[in-house]
PDB file of C-alpha atoms in Angstrom:
ATOM      1  CA  MET A 966     -70.078 -40.951   0.547  1.00  0.00           C
ATOM      2  CA  ASP A 967     -67.760 -42.835  -1.681  1.00  0.00           C
ATOM      3  CA  ASP A 968     -67.905 -40.124  -4.323  1.00  0.00           C
ATOM      4  CA  ILE A 969     -65.264 -37.349  -4.319  1.00  0.00           C
ATOM      5  CA  ARG A 970     -67.346 -34.788  -6.143  1.00  0.00           C
ATOM      6  CA  ASP A 971     -68.506 -33.150  -2.949  1.00  0.00           C
ATOM      7  CA  ILE A 972     -64.931 -32.055  -1.986  1.00  0.00           C
ATOM      8  CA  LYS A 973     -64.359 -28.345  -2.537  1.00  0.00           C
ATOM      9  CA  ALA A 974     -61.688 -27.391  -5.098  1.00  0.00           C
ATOM     10  CA  PRO A 975     -58.550 -25.550  -3.862  1.00  0.00           C
ATOM     11  CA  VAL A 976     -58.738 -21.783  -3.656  1.00  0.00           C
ATOM     12  CA  PRO A 977     -56.291 -20.149  -6.083  1.00  0.00           C
ATOM     13  CA  LEU A 978     -53.621 -17.973  -4.446  1.00  0.00           C
ATOM     14  CA  PRO A 979     -52.806 -14.580  -5.860  1.00  0.00           C
ATOM     15  CA  SER A 980     -49.756 -15.012  -8.092  1.00  0.00           C
ATOM     16  CA  ALA A 981     -48.621 -11.439  -8.658  1.00  0.00           C
ATOM     17  CA  ALA A 982     -46.845  -9.650  -5.801  1.00  0.00           C
ATOM     18  CA  GLY A 983     -47.832  -6.040  -5.411  1.00  0.00           C
ATOM     19  CA  PRO A 984     -45.458  -3.087  -5.019  1.00  0.00           C
ATOM     20  CA  ASP A 985     -45.888  -3.163  -1.249  1.00  0.00           C
ATOM     21  CA  THR A 986     -44.571  -6.715  -1.127  1.00  0.00           C
ATOM     22  CA  TRP A 987     -41.564  -5.838  -3.261  1.00  0.00           C
ATOM     23  CA  LEU A 988     -40.771  -2.768  -1.139  1.00  0.00           C
ATOM     24  CA  ALA A 989     -41.038  -4.782   2.059  1.00  0.00           C
ATOM     25  CA  GLY A 990     -38.748  -7.480   0.642  1.00  0.00           C
ATOM     26  CA  LEU A 991     -36.236  -4.902  -0.533  1.00  0.00           C
ATOM     27  CA  GLY A 992     -36.300  -3.269   2.893  1.00  0.00           C
ATOM     28  CA  LEU A 993     -35.617  -6.596   4.580  1.00  0.00           C
ATOM     29  CA  VAL A 994     -32.737  -7.353   2.223  1.00  0.00           C
ATOM     30  CA  LEU A 995     -31.198  -3.916   2.850  1.00  0.00           C
ATOM     31  CA  LEU A 996     -31.630  -4.279   6.598  1.00  0.00           C
ATOM     32  CA  GLY A 997     -30.013  -7.723   6.488  1.00  0.00           C
ATOM     33  CA  GLY A 998     -27.111  -6.403   4.428  1.00  0.00           C
ATOM     34  CA  LEU A 999     -26.588  -3.520   6.845  1.00  0.00           C
ATOM     35  CA  ALA A1000     -26.622  -5.913   9.819  1.00  0.00           C
ATOM     36  CA  LEU A1001     -24.101  -8.194   8.094  1.00  0.00           C
ATOM     37  CA  TRP A1002     -21.818  -5.271   7.244  1.00  0.00           C
ATOM     38  CA  ARG A1003     -21.954  -3.992  10.843  1.00  0.00           C
ATOM     39  CA  TRP A1004     -21.297  -7.458  12.274  1.00  0.00           C
ATOM     40  CA  ARG A1005     -18.249  -7.983  10.042  1.00  0.00           C
ATOM     41  CA  ARG A1006     -16.938  -4.522  10.852  1.00  0.00           C
ATOM     42  CA  LEU A1007     -17.193  -5.160  14.574  1.00  0.00           C
ATOM     43  CA  ARG A1008     -15.505  -8.542  14.181  1.00  0.00           C
ATOM     44  CA  ALA A1009     -12.530  -7.039  12.364  1.00  0.00           C
ATOM     45  CA  ARG A1010      -9.306  -8.410  13.705  1.00  0.00           C
ATOM     46  CA  PRO A1011      -8.085  -6.509  16.745  1.00  0.00           C
ATOM     47  CA  ALA A1012      -4.571  -6.410  15.277  1.00  0.00           C
ATOM     48  CA  SER A1013      -5.883  -4.541  12.230  1.00  0.00           C
ATOM     49  CA  ARG A1014      -7.583  -1.981  14.444  1.00  0.00           C
ATOM     50  CA  GLU A1015      -4.438  -1.606  16.551  1.00  0.00           C
ATOM     51  CA  LEU A1016      -2.264  -1.032  13.474  1.00  0.00           C
ATOM     52  CA  ALA A1017      -4.708   1.527  12.109  1.00  0.00           C
ATOM     53  CA  ALA A1018      -4.662   3.374  15.439  1.00  0.00           C
ATOM     54  CA  VAL A1019      -0.853   3.331  15.524  1.00  0.00           C
ATOM     55  CA  ARG A1020      -0.628   4.643  11.958  1.00  0.00           C
ATOM     56  CA  ARG A1021      -2.981   7.507  12.840  1.00  0.00           C
ATOM     57  CA  ALA A1022      -0.950   8.264  15.983  1.00  0.00           C
ATOM     58  CA  LEU A1023       2.298   8.266  13.969  1.00  0.00           C
ATOM     59  CA  ALA A1024       0.806  10.726  11.497  1.00  0.00           C
ATOM     60  CA  ARG A1025      -0.346  12.932  14.394  1.00  0.00           C
ATOM     61  CA  LEU A1026       3.112  12.718  16.000  1.00  0.00           C
ATOM     62  CA  SER A1027       4.846  13.716  12.770  1.00  0.00           C
ATOM     63  CA  ARG A1028       2.602  16.796  12.557  1.00  0.00           C
ATOM     64  CA  GLU A1029       3.329  17.747  16.182  1.00  0.00           C
ATOM     65  CA  ALA A1030       7.060  16.899  16.076  1.00  0.00           C
ATOM     66  CA  GLY A1031       8.219  20.487  15.690  1.00  0.00           C
ATOM     67  CA  GLY A1032       6.651  21.586  18.956  1.00  0.00           C
ATOM     68  CA  LEU A1033       7.921  18.680  21.045  1.00  0.00           C
ATOM     69  CA  GLY A1034      11.199  18.348  22.869  1.00  0.00           C
ATOM     70  CA  ASP A1035      13.454  15.399  22.160  1.00  0.00           C
ATOM     71  CA  GLY A1036      12.422  13.525  25.303  1.00  0.00           C
ATOM     72  CA  ASP A1037       8.693  13.887  24.652  1.00  0.00           C
ATOM     73  CA  TYR A1038       9.021  13.041  20.975  1.00  0.00           C
ATOM     74  CA  TYR A1039      11.107   9.926  21.530  1.00  0.00           C
ATOM     75  CA  PHE A1040       8.970   8.783  24.452  1.00  0.00           C
ATOM     76  CA  ARG A1041       5.869   8.814  22.247  1.00  0.00           C
ATOM     77  CA  LEU A1042       7.703   7.414  19.210  1.00  0.00           C
ATOM     78  CA  ALA A1043       9.192   4.496  21.147  1.00  0.00           C
ATOM     79  CA  ALA A1044       5.783   3.685  22.634  1.00  0.00           C
ATOM     80  CA  LEU A1045       4.241   3.558  19.148  1.00  0.00           C
ATOM     81  CA  VAL A1046       7.063   1.385  17.795  1.00  0.00           C
ATOM     82  CA  ARG A1047       6.558  -0.989  20.720  1.00  0.00           C
ATOM     83  CA  ARG A1048       2.852  -1.261  19.832  1.00  0.00           C
ATOM     84  CA  VAL A1049       3.761  -2.111  16.226  1.00  0.00           C
ATOM     85  CA  LEU A1050       6.260  -4.712  17.415  1.00  0.00           C
ATOM     86  CA  ALA A1051       3.628  -6.192  19.723  1.00  0.00           C
ATOM     87  CA  VAL A1052       1.408  -6.827  16.709  1.00  0.00           C
ATOM     88  CA  ARG A1053       4.219  -7.958  14.427  1.00  0.00           C
ATOM     89  CA  LEU A1054       6.059 -10.212  16.859  1.00  0.00           C
ATOM     90  CA  GLY A1055       3.076 -11.387  18.874  1.00  0.00           C
ATOM     91  CA  VAL A1056       4.705 -10.544  22.210  1.00  0.00           C
ATOM     92  CA  ALA A1057       3.975  -8.056  24.977  1.00  0.00           C
ATOM     93  CA  ALA A1058       6.455  -5.566  23.536  1.00  0.00           C
ATOM     94  CA  THR A1059       5.026  -2.647  25.488  1.00  0.00           C
ATOM     95  CA  ALA A1060       6.227  -4.277  28.726  1.00  0.00           C
ATOM     96  CA  MET A1061       9.660  -5.339  27.466  1.00  0.00           C
ATOM     97  CA  SER A1062      12.954  -3.489  27.607  1.00  0.00           C
ATOM     98  CA  ALA A1063      14.884  -2.595  24.478  1.00  0.00           C
ATOM     99  CA  ALA A1064      17.378  -5.389  25.199  1.00  0.00           C
ATOM    100  CA  GLU A1065      14.580  -7.958  25.530  1.00  0.00           C
ATOM    101  CA  LEU A1066      13.049  -6.753  22.281  1.00  0.00           C
ATOM    102  CA  ALA A1067      16.396  -6.911  20.491  1.00  0.00           C
ATOM    103  CA  SER A1068      16.547 -10.653  21.107  1.00  0.00           C
ATOM    104  CA  ARG A1069      13.064 -11.090  19.620  1.00  0.00           C
ATOM    105  CA  MET A1070      13.498  -8.901  16.534  1.00  0.00           C
ATOM    106  CA  ASP A1071      15.266 -11.569  14.477  1.00  0.00           C
ATOM    107  CA  VAL A1072      12.175 -11.876  12.229  1.00  0.00           C
ATOM    108  CA  LEU A1073      12.705  -8.316  10.982  1.00  0.00           C
ATOM    109  CA  PRO A1074      14.982  -7.652   8.010  1.00  0.00           C
ATOM    110  CA  ALA A1075      18.535  -6.747   9.041  1.00  0.00           C
ATOM    111  CA  GLY A1076      18.203  -3.076   8.065  1.00  0.00           C
ATOM    112  CA  ALA A1077      14.950  -2.644   9.937  1.00  0.00           C
ATOM    113  CA  ARG A1078      16.325  -4.471  12.973  1.00  0.00           C
ATOM    114  CA  GLU A1079      19.329  -2.128  13.163  1.00  0.00           C
ATOM    115  CA  ALA A1080      17.181   0.955  12.592  1.00  0.00           C
ATOM    116  CA  VAL A1081      14.733  -0.005  15.358  1.00  0.00           C
ATOM    117  CA  ALA A1082      17.564  -0.847  17.752  1.00  0.00           C
ATOM    118  CA  GLY A1083      19.127   2.554  17.026  1.00  0.00           C
ATOM    119  CA  LEU A1084      15.772   4.243  17.532  1.00  0.00           C
ATOM    120  CA  PHE A1085      15.412   2.598  20.957  1.00  0.00           C
ATOM    121  CA  ALA A1086      18.979   3.592  21.904  1.00  0.00           C
ATOM    122  CA  ARG A1087      18.330   7.221  20.965  1.00  0.00           C
ATOM    123  CA  ALA A1088      14.965   7.139  22.748  1.00  0.00           C
ATOM    124  CA  GLU A1089      16.597   5.985  25.983  1.00  0.00           C
ATOM    125  CA  ALA A1090      19.303   8.630  25.621  1.00  0.00           C
ATOM    126  CA  ALA A1091      16.768  11.395  24.968  1.00  0.00           C
ATOM    127  CA  CYS A1092      14.209  10.333  27.564  1.00  0.00           C
ATOM    128  CA  TYR A1093      16.409   9.340  30.456  1.00  0.00           C
ATOM    129  CA  ALA A1094      19.749  11.092  29.912  1.00  0.00           C
ATOM    130  CA  GLY A1095      18.350  14.273  28.363  1.00  0.00           C
ATOM    131  CA  GLN A1096      20.650  13.966  25.357  1.00  0.00           C
ATOM    132  CA  ALA A1097      19.869  16.252  22.422  1.00  0.00           C
ATOM    133  CA  ILE A1098      19.106  14.449  19.148  1.00  0.00           C
ATOM    134  CA  PRO A1099      19.734  16.195  15.794  1.00  0.00           C
ATOM    135  CA  SER A1100      16.604  17.011  13.822  1.00  0.00           C
ATOM    136  CA  ASP A1101      17.656  14.891  10.837  1.00  0.00           C
ATOM    137  CA  ARG A1102      17.942  11.827  13.135  1.00  0.00           C
ATOM    138  CA  ARG A1103      14.506  12.592  14.574  1.00  0.00           C
ATOM    139  CA  HIS A1104      13.064  12.721  11.088  1.00  0.00           C
ATOM    140  CA  ALA A1105      14.828   9.494  10.049  1.00  0.00           C
ATOM    141  CA  ASP A1106      13.548   7.723  13.179  1.00  0.00           C
ATOM    142  CA  GLY A1107      10.017   8.910  12.441  1.00  0.00           C
ATOM    143  CA  LEU A1108      10.323   7.494   8.933  1.00  0.00           C
ATOM    144  CA  THR A1109      11.658   4.217  10.353  1.00  0.00           C
ATOM    145  CA  ALA A1110       8.620   3.920  12.616  1.00  0.00           C
ATOM    146  CA  ALA A1111       6.238   4.768   9.773  1.00  0.00           C
ATOM    147  CA  ARG A1112       7.910   2.225   7.469  1.00  0.00           C
ATOM    148  CA  LEU A1113       7.740  -0.456  10.160  1.00  0.00           C
ATOM    149  CA  ALA A1114       4.038   0.244  10.715  1.00  0.00           C
ATOM    150  CA  ALA A1115       3.345   0.227   6.964  1.00  0.00           C
ATOM    151  CA  ASP A1116       5.185  -3.069   6.412  1.00  0.00           C
ATOM    152  CA  THR A1117       3.484  -4.833   9.311  1.00  0.00           C
ATOM    153  CA  ARG A1118       0.584  -7.109   8.451  1.00  0.00           C
ATOM    154  CA  PRO A1119      -1.637  -8.557  11.173  1.00  0.00           C
ATOM    155  CA  CYS A1120      -1.403 -12.288  11.728  1.00  0.00           C
TER     156      CYS A1120
END
């Protein structure tokens, strides 16, 4: 029993993978890639999703602007601007008054700060006092909101 000649030699493994093996591997790689893509999409930053939703809502509001009264238009526009400011400033802007927001808007450029403050003043006048706003001001305020949403980057 001290001779090693009675030990069986190793059995050779098949070296070439067949087409079924390659197809199964490719399927697993594709399935893994799809799962990774879905996981990253679901983990997208909430601020990015919020900004995308606000931009879509602003586009919808600009299409519907002709059929809305001043109060309705400015109510919706001010709400969307508050959502943008909530993302940009990192505060609960939807629950703050225009005066409270004015003290927090110092991070905005001076022109944008004045335009947003004017938008809020006209929104309060249109929503609560029933004041008529000229159509060119409505259009300019819509552009201000769109520009603010376009310039905002999530933190």
